[in-house]
Coordinates of C-alpha atoms and ligand atoms in Angstrom, one line a residue:
X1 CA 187.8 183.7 45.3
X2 CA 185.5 181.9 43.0
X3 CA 185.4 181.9 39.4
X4 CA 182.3 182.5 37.4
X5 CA 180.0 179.5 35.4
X6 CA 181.7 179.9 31.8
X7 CA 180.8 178.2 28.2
X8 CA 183.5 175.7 28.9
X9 CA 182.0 174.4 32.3
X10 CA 178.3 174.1 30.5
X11 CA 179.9 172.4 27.8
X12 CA 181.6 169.9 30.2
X13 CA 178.4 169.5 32.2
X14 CA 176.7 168.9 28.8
X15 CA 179.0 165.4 28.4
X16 CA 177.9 164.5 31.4
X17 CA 173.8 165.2 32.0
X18 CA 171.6 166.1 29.0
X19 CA 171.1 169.8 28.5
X20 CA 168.2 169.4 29.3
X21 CA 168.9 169.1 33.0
X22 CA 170.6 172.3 32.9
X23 CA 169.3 175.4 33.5
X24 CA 171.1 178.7 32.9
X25 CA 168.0 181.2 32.6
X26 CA 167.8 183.4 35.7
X27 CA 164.2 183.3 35.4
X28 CA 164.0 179.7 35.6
X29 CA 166.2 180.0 39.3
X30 CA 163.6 181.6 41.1
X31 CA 162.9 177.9 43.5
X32 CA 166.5 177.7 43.6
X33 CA 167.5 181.4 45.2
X34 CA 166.0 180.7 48.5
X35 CA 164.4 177.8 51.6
X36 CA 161.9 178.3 53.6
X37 CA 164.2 181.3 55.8
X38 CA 162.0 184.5 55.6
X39 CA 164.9 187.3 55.5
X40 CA 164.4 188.6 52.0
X41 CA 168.5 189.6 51.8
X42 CA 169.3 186.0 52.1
X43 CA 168.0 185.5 48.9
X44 CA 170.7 184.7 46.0
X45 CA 170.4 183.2 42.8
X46 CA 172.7 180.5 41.7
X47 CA 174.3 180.8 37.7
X48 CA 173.5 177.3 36.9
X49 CA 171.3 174.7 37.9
X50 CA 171.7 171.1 37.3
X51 CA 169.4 168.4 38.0
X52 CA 171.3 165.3 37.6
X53 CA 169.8 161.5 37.1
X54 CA 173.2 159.4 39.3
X55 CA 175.9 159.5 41.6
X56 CA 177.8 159.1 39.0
X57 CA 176.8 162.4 37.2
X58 CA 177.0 164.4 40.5
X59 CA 180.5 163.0 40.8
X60 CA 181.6 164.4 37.2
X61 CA 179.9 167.7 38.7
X62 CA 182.1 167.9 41.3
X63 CA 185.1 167.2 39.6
X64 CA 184.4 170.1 37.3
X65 CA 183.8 172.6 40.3
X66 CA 186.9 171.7 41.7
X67 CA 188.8 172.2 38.1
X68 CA 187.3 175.3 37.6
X69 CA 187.3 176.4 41.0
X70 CA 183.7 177.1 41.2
X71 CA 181.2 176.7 44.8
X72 CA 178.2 174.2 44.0
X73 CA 176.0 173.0 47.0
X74 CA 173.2 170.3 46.8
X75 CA 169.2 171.2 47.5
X76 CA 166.3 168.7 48.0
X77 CA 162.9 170.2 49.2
X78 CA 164.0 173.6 50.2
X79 CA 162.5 173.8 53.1
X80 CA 164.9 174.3 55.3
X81 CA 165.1 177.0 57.8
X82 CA 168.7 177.9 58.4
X83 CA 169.5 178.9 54.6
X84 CA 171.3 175.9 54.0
X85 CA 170.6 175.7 50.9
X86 CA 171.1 179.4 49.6
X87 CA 173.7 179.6 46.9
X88 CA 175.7 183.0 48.2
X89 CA 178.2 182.8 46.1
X90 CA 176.2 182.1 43.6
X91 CA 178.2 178.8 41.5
X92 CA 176.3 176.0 40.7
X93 CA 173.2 174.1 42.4
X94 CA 172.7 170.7 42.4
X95 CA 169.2 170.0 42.5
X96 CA 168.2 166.1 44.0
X97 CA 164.7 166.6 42.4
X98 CA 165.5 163.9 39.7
X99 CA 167.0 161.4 42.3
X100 CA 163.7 160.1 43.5
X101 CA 163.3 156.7 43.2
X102 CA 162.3 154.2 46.1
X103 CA 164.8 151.2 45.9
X104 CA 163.8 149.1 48.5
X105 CA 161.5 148.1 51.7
X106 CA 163.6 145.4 53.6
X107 CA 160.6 144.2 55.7
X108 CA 163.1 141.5 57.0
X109 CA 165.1 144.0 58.7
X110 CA 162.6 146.4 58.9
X111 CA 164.6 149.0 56.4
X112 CA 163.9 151.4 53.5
X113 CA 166.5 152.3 51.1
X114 CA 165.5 155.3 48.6
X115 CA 167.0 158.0 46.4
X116 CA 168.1 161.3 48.2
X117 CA 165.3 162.9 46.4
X118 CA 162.5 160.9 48.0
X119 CA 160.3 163.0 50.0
X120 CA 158.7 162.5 53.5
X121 CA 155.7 162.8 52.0
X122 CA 155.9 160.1 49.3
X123 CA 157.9 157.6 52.4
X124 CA 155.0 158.1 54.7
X125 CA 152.6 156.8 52.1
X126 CA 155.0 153.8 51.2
X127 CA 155.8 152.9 54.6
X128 CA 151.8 152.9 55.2
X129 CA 150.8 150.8 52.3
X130 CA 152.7 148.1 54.2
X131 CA 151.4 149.3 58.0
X132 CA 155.0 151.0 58.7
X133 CA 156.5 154.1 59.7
X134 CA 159.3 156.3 59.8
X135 CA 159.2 157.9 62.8
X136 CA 160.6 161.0 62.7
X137 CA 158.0 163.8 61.8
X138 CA 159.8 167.3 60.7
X139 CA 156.9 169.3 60.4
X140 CA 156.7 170.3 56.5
X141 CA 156.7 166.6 54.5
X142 CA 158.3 167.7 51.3
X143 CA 161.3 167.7 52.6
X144 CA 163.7 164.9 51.2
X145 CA 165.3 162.1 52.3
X146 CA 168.8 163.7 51.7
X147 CA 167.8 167.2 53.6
X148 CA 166.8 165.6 56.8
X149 CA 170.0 163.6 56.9
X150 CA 171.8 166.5 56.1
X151 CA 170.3 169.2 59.0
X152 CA 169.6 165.8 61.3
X153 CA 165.9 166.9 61.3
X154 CA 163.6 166.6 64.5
X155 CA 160.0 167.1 64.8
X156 CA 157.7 166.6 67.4
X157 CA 157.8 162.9 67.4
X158 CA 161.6 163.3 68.6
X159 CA 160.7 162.1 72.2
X160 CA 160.2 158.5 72.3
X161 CA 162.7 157.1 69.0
X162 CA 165.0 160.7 68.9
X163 CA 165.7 162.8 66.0
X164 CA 166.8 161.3 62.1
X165 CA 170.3 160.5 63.3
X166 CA 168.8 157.7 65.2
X167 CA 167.4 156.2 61.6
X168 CA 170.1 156.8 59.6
X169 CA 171.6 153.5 58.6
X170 CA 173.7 153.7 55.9
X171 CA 174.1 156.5 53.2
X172 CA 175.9 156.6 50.0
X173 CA 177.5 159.9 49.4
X174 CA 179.8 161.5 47.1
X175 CA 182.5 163.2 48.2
X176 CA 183.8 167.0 47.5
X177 CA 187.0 165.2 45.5
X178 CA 184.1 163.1 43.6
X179 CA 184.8 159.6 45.0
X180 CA 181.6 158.0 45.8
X181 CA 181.8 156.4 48.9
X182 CA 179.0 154.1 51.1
X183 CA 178.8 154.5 54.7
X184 CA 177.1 152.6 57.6
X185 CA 175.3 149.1 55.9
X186 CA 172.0 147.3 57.1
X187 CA 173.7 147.3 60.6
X188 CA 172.6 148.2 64.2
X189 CA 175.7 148.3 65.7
X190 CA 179.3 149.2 64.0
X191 CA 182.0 150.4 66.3
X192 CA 184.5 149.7 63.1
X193 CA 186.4 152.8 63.3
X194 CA 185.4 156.4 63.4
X195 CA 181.9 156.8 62.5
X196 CA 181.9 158.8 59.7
X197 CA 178.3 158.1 59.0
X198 CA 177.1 160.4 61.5
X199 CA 180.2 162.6 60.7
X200 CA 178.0 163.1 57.3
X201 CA 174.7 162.9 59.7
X202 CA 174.0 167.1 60.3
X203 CA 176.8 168.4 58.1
X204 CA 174.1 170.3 56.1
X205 CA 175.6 169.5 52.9
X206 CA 179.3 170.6 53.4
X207 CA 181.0 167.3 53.6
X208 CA 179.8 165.0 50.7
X209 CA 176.3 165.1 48.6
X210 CA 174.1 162.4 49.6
X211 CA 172.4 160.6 47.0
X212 CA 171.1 157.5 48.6
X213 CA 169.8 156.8 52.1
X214 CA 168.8 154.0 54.0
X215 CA 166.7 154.2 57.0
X216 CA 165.3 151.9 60.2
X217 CA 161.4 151.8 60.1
X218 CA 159.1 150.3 62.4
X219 CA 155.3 148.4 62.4
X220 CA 153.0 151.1 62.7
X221 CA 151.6 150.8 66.1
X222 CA 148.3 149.1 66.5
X223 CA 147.1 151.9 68.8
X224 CA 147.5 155.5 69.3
X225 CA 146.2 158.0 70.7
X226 CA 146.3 161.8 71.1
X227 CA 145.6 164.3 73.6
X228 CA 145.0 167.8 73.7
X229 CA 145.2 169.0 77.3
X230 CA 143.9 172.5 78.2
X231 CA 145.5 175.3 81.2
X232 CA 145.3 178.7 81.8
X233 CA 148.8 179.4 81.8
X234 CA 152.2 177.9 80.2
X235 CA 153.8 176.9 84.0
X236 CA 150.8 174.8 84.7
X237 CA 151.2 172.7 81.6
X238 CA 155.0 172.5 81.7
X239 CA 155.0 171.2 85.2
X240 CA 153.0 168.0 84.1
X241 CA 156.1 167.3 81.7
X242 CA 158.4 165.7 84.3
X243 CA 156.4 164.3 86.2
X244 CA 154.9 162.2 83.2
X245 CA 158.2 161.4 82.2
X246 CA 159.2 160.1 86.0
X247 CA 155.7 157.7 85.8
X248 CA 157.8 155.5 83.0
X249 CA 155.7 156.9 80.6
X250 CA 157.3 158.0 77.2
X251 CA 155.1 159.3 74.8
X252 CA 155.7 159.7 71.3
X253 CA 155.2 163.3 71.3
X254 CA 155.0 166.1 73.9
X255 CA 154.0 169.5 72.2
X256 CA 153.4 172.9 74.1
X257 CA 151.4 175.6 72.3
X258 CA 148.9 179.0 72.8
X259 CA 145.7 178.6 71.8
X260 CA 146.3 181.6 70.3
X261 CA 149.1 180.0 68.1
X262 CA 147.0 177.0 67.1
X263 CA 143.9 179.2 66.0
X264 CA 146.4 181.4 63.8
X265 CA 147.1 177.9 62.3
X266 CA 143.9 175.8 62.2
X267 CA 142.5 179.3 60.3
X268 CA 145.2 179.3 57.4
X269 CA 144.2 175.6 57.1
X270 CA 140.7 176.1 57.0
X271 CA 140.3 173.2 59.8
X272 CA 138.7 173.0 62.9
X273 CA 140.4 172.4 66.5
X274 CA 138.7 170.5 68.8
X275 CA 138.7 172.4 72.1
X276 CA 137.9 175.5 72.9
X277 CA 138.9 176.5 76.7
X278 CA 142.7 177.7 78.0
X279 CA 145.6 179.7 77.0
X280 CA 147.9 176.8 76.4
X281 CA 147.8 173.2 75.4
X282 CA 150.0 170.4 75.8
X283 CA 149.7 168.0 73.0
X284 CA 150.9 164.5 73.6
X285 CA 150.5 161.7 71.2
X286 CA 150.6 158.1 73.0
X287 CA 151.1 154.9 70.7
X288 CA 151.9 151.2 71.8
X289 CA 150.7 147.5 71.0
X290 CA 147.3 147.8 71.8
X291 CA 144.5 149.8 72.9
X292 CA 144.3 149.0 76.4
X293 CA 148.3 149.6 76.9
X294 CA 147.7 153.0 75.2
X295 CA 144.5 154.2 77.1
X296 CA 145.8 153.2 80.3
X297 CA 148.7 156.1 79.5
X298 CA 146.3 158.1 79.1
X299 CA 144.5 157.6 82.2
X300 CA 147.8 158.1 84.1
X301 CA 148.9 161.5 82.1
X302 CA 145.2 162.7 82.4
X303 CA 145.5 162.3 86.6
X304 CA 148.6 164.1 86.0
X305 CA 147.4 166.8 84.5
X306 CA 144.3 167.4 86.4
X307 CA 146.2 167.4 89.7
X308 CA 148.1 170.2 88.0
X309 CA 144.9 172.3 87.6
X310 CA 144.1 171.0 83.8
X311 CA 140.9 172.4 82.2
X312 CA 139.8 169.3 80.6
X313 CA 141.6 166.2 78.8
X314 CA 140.5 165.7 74.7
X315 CA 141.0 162.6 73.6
X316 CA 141.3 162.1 69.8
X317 CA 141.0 158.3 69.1
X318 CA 140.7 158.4 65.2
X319 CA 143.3 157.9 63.1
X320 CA 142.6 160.9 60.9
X321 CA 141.6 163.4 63.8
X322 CA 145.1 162.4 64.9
X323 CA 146.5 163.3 62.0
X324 CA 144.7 167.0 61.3
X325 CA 145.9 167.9 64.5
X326 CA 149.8 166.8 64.4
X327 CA 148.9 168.8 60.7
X328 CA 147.4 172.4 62.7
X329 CA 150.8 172.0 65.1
X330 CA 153.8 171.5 62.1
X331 CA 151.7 174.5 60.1
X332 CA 152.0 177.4 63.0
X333 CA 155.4 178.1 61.4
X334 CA 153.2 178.8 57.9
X335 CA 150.7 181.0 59.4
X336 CA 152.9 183.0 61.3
X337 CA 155.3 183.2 58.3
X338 CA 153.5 187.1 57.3
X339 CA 154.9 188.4 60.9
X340 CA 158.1 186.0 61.2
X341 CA 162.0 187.6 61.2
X342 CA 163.6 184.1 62.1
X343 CA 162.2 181.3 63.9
X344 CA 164.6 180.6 66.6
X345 CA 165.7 176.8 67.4
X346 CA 166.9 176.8 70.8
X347 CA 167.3 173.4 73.1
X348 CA 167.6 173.3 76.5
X349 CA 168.0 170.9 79.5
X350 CA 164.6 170.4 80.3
X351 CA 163.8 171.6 83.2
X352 CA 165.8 175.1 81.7
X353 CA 162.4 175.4 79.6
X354 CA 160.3 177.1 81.8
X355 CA 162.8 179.8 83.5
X356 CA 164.2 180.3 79.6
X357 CA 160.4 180.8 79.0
X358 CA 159.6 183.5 81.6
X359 CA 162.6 185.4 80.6
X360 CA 161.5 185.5 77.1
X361 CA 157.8 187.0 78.5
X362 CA 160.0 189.6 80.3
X363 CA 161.7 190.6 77.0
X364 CA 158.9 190.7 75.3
X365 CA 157.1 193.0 77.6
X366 CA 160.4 195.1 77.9
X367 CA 161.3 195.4 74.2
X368 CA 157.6 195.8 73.1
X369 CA 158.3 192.7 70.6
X370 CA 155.3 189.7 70.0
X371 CA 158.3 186.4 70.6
X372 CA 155.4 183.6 70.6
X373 CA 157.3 180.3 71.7
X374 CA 156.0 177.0 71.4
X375 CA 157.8 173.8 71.2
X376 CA 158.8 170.2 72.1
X377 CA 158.5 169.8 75.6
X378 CA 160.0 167.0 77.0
X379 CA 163.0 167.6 74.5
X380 CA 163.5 170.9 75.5
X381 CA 163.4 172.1 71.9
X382 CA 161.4 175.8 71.8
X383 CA 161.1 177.5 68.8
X384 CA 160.9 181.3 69.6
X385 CA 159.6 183.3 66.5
X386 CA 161.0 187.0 66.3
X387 CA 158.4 188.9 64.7
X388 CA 158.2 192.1 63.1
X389 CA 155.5 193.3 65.3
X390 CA 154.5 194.6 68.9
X391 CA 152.6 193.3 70.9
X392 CA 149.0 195.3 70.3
X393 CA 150.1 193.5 66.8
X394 CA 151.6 197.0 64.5
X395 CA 154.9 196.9 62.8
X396 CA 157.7 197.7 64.5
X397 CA 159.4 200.5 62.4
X398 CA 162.8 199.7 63.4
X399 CA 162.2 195.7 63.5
X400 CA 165.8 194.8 61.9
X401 CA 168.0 196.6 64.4
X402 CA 165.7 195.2 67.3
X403 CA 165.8 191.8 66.4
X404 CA 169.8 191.6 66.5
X405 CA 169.4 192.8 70.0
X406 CA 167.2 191.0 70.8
X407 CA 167.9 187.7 69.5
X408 CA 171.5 187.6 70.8
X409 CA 169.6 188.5 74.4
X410 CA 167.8 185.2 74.2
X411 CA 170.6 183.3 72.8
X412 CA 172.8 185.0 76.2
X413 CA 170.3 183.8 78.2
X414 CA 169.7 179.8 76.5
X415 CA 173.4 178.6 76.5
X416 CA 173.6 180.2 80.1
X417 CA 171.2 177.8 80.9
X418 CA 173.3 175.0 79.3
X419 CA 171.1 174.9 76.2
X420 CA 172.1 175.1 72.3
X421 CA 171.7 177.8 69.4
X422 CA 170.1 174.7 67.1
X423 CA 168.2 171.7 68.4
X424 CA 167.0 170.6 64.7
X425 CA 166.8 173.4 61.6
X426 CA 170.9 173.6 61.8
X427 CA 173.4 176.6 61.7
X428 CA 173.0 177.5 57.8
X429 CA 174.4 180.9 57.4
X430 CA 171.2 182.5 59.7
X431 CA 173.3 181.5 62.7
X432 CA 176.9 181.2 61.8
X433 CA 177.6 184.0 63.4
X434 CA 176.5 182.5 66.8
X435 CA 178.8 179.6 66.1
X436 CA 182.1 181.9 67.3
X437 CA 180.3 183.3 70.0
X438 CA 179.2 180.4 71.8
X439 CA 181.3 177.7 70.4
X440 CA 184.2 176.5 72.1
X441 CA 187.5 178.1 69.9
X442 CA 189.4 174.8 70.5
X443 CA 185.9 172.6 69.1
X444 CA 185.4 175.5 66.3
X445 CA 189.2 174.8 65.1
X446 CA 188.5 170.6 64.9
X447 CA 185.4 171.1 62.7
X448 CA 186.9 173.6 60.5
X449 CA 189.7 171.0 60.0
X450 CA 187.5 168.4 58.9
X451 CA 186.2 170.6 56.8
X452 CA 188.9 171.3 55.1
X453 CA 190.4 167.4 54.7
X454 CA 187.3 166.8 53.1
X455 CA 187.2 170.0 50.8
X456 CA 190.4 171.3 50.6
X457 CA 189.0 173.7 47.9
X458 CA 186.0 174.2 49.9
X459 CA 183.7 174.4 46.8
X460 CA 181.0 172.2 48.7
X461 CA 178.5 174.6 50.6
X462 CA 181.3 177.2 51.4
X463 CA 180.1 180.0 54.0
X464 CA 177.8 177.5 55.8
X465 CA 177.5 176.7 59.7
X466 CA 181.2 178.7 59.4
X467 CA 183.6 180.6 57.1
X468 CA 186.9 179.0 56.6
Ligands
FAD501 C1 156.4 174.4 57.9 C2 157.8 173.9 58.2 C3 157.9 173.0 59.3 C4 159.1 172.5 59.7 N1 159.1 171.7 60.8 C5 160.3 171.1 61.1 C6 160.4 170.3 62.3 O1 159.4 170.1 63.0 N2 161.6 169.7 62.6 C7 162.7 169.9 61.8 O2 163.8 169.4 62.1 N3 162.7 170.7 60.7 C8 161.5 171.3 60.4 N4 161.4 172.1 59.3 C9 162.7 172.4 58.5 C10 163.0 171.5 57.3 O3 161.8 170.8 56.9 C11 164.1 170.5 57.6 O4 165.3 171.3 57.9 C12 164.4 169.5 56.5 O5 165.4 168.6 57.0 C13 165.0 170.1 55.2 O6 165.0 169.2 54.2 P1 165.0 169.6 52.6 O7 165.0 168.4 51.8 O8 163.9 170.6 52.3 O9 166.4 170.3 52.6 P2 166.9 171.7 51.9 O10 166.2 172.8 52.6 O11 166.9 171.6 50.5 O12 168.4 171.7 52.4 C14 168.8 171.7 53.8 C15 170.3 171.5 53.9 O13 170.6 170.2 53.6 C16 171.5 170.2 52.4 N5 171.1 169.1 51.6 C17 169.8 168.8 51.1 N6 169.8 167.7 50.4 C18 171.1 167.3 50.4 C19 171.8 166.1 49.8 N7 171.1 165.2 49.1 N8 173.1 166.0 50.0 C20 173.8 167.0 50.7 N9 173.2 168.0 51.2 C21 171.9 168.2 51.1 C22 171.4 171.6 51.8 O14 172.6 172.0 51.1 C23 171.1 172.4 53.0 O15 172.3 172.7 53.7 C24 160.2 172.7 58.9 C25 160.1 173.5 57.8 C26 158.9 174.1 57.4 C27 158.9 175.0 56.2

């Protein structure tokens, strides 16, 4: 196995990043033990933390782990939802806080290049002084540019442009061995060999630490709009989804939600929501070149949706309306954090959404279990929470030994449909164990290989997406 951090690693690490970027206290580890993942036993603390300023520093790091033979893995907002970033074995964590420059906003080719470090956050402001975007939208900005490389993060804005893979230009990396190597450029197209750029894309830090990325962004639309679209029940809503889709109409972002879900949410923010009538909303944000494109969308989605027995059609027009309600959807995951066991990531064909949905109601009502599920409808991406209550809302006493069953039930019943164990948060080590059930053996083998050609030791993230 591994060998323990010793006063001859911290001396090394010392010639390399100044002490005081290292952090040895236990009581200083606390942000570095844990993501966003709720199970409390998934916590573990690292025995060093290092926070280093270069590529060329995390390179001497990882030629030390693989000397001394200890694990390290690299974190950058920690909020991650698959444990990605969890230390189990303890070693050393490489923290990206440091690495968090901007380098560059190539308006010529419409591209930003940053510092892995770089948060969504910070980019969105960037990108807006200059009337940009980046438009994937994972739901919690301080994630960093390096994490949503690394898990290929989603969002709801996933419909019209597709997830972070689909921005990903060019990376530099450095490898387990310590070679730093650039991938991709300030290309569109490159069919020079195997890609490993999107090799790297979704590898959830086991193949190389990212330190720099370089993404596609776009004009910020002149015109947007968003809707919030009342009906009394889930079916209603979802059978608008395909039949907006078939009109030619691709919206930037289709969302399905309770209004029980949002008002959870739009309470913990201390905001307001709009409208008041139905059990479930669709939530659909429209942008495109100009107001009149955009509304007449709208017009076309809102006869949808009426014909399909909608209670009304809101129409936010302002810019910041827009923006509190995107904020009251990407924070349900917050408020329901109190009651949440996992929050499932399922995808599925989508027209698998609604049958996947009424068997989840059934197994709800059977196992006496709250499972609210919202998601992305017109990628098929539902995120099923497993909570620790019932549904009049008490505890469930024996909570962790019905949420294995559980879970696995609604896993059994997804990839029967054709669908996925992870559209966007990743395997981590909260579903590794679903990778050997519902991975084919002979695909399973080919990844592990890579794996291993890239970190023979395996010190990088070991005991993540799958053991070795
Ligand atoms: C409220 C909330 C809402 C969310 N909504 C969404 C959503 O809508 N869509 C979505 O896709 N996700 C969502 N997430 C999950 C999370 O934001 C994403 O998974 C994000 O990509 C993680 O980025 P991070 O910088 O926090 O990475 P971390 O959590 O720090 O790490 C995630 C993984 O990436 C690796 N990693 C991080 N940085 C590097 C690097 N520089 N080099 C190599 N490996 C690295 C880590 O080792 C780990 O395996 C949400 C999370 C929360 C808390």
């Amino acid at each position: 196995m591994y060998n323990k951090i010793n006063s001859n690693i911290i001396q090394e690490l010392e010639t390399i990043t100044d002490a005081k970027n290292i952090i040895t206290e236990k009581d200083k580890m606390e942000d570095y033990s844990h993501d966003e993942t709720v199970l409390p036993h998934l916590k573990h603390y690292p025995e060093l933390v290092v926070k280093p300023c270069t590529s060329k520093e995390i390179s001497e790091i990882l030629k030390i782990a693989n000397k001394y033979n200890v694990p390290l893995l690299a974190k950058g907002g920690g909020t991650g939802l698959a444990g990605g970033s969890i230390p189990i074995f303890g070693g050393i964590v490489i923290s990206l806080e440091k690495m968090n420059k901007f380098l560059e906003l190539d308006e010529e080719n419409l591209m930003a290049t940053m510092e892995a470090g770089f948060t969504l956050r910070e980019l969105k402001e960037k990108l807006k002084e200059k009337n940009m975007f980046f438009p994937p939208h994972p739901g919690e900005e301080s994630a960093t540019a390096g994490g949503i490389v690394c898990t290929n993060a989603g969002g709801a804005r996933a419909v019209k442009y597709g997830t972070v893979r689909n921005f990903v230009r060019a990376i530099e990396a450095v490898l387990p061995d310590g070679h730093i190597v650039n991938l991709g450029g300030k290309l569109l197209k490159d069919s020079s060999g195997y890609n490993l750029l999107h090799l790297m894309i979704g590898s959830e830090g086991t193949l190389g630490i990212i330190t720099k990325a370089t993404f596609s962004v776009m004009p910020l639309p002149e015109a947007s709009l968003t809707l919030i679209i009342p009906f009394d029940n889930v079916s209603k809503a979802l059978k608008s989804v395909p039949e907006i889709l078939c009109k030619g109409i691709v919206p930037l972002s289709v969302e399905f939600i309770s209004s029980k879900l949002i008002n959870m949410s739009k309470d913990y923010l201390k905001k307001t929501w709009p409208v008041k009538t139905g059990e479930v909303y669709l939530l659909i944000i429209l942008e495109g070149e100009d107001m009149e494109e955009v509304e007449k969308s709208s017009l076309k989605i809102s006869d949808i949706c009426m014909k399909n027995e909608a209670l009304d059609v809101f129409v936010a027009e302002e810019r910041e309306k827009q923006e509190e309600i995107l904020e009251i959807r990407s924070m349900v995951y917050e408020a329901l954090k109190s009651i949440t066991i996992e929050a499932l990531d399922i995808v599925l064909p989508r027209n698998q959404i609604e049958p996947h949905l009424k068997r989840v109601e059934e197994i709800e009502i059977e196992a006496d279990m709250w499972l609210p599920t919202f998601g992305h409808a017109a990628d098929g991406n539902l995120h099923t929470h497993m909570s620790k209550v019932n549904l009049k809302g008490e505890i469930i006493p024996d909570w962790e030994e019905k949420y294995e069953k559980i879970r696995r039930i609604i896993h059994d019943d997804a990839t029967g449909r054709g669908g996925k164990i992870s559209g966007e948060h990743g395997i981590g080590i909260v579903k590794k164990e679903y990778m050997n059930i519902f991975t084919d053996s002979t695909l399973l083998k080919l990844m592990k290989e890579i794996k291993r050609s890239f970190d023979p030791n395996n010190i990088l993230n070991p005991g993540k997406i799958f053991d070795l």
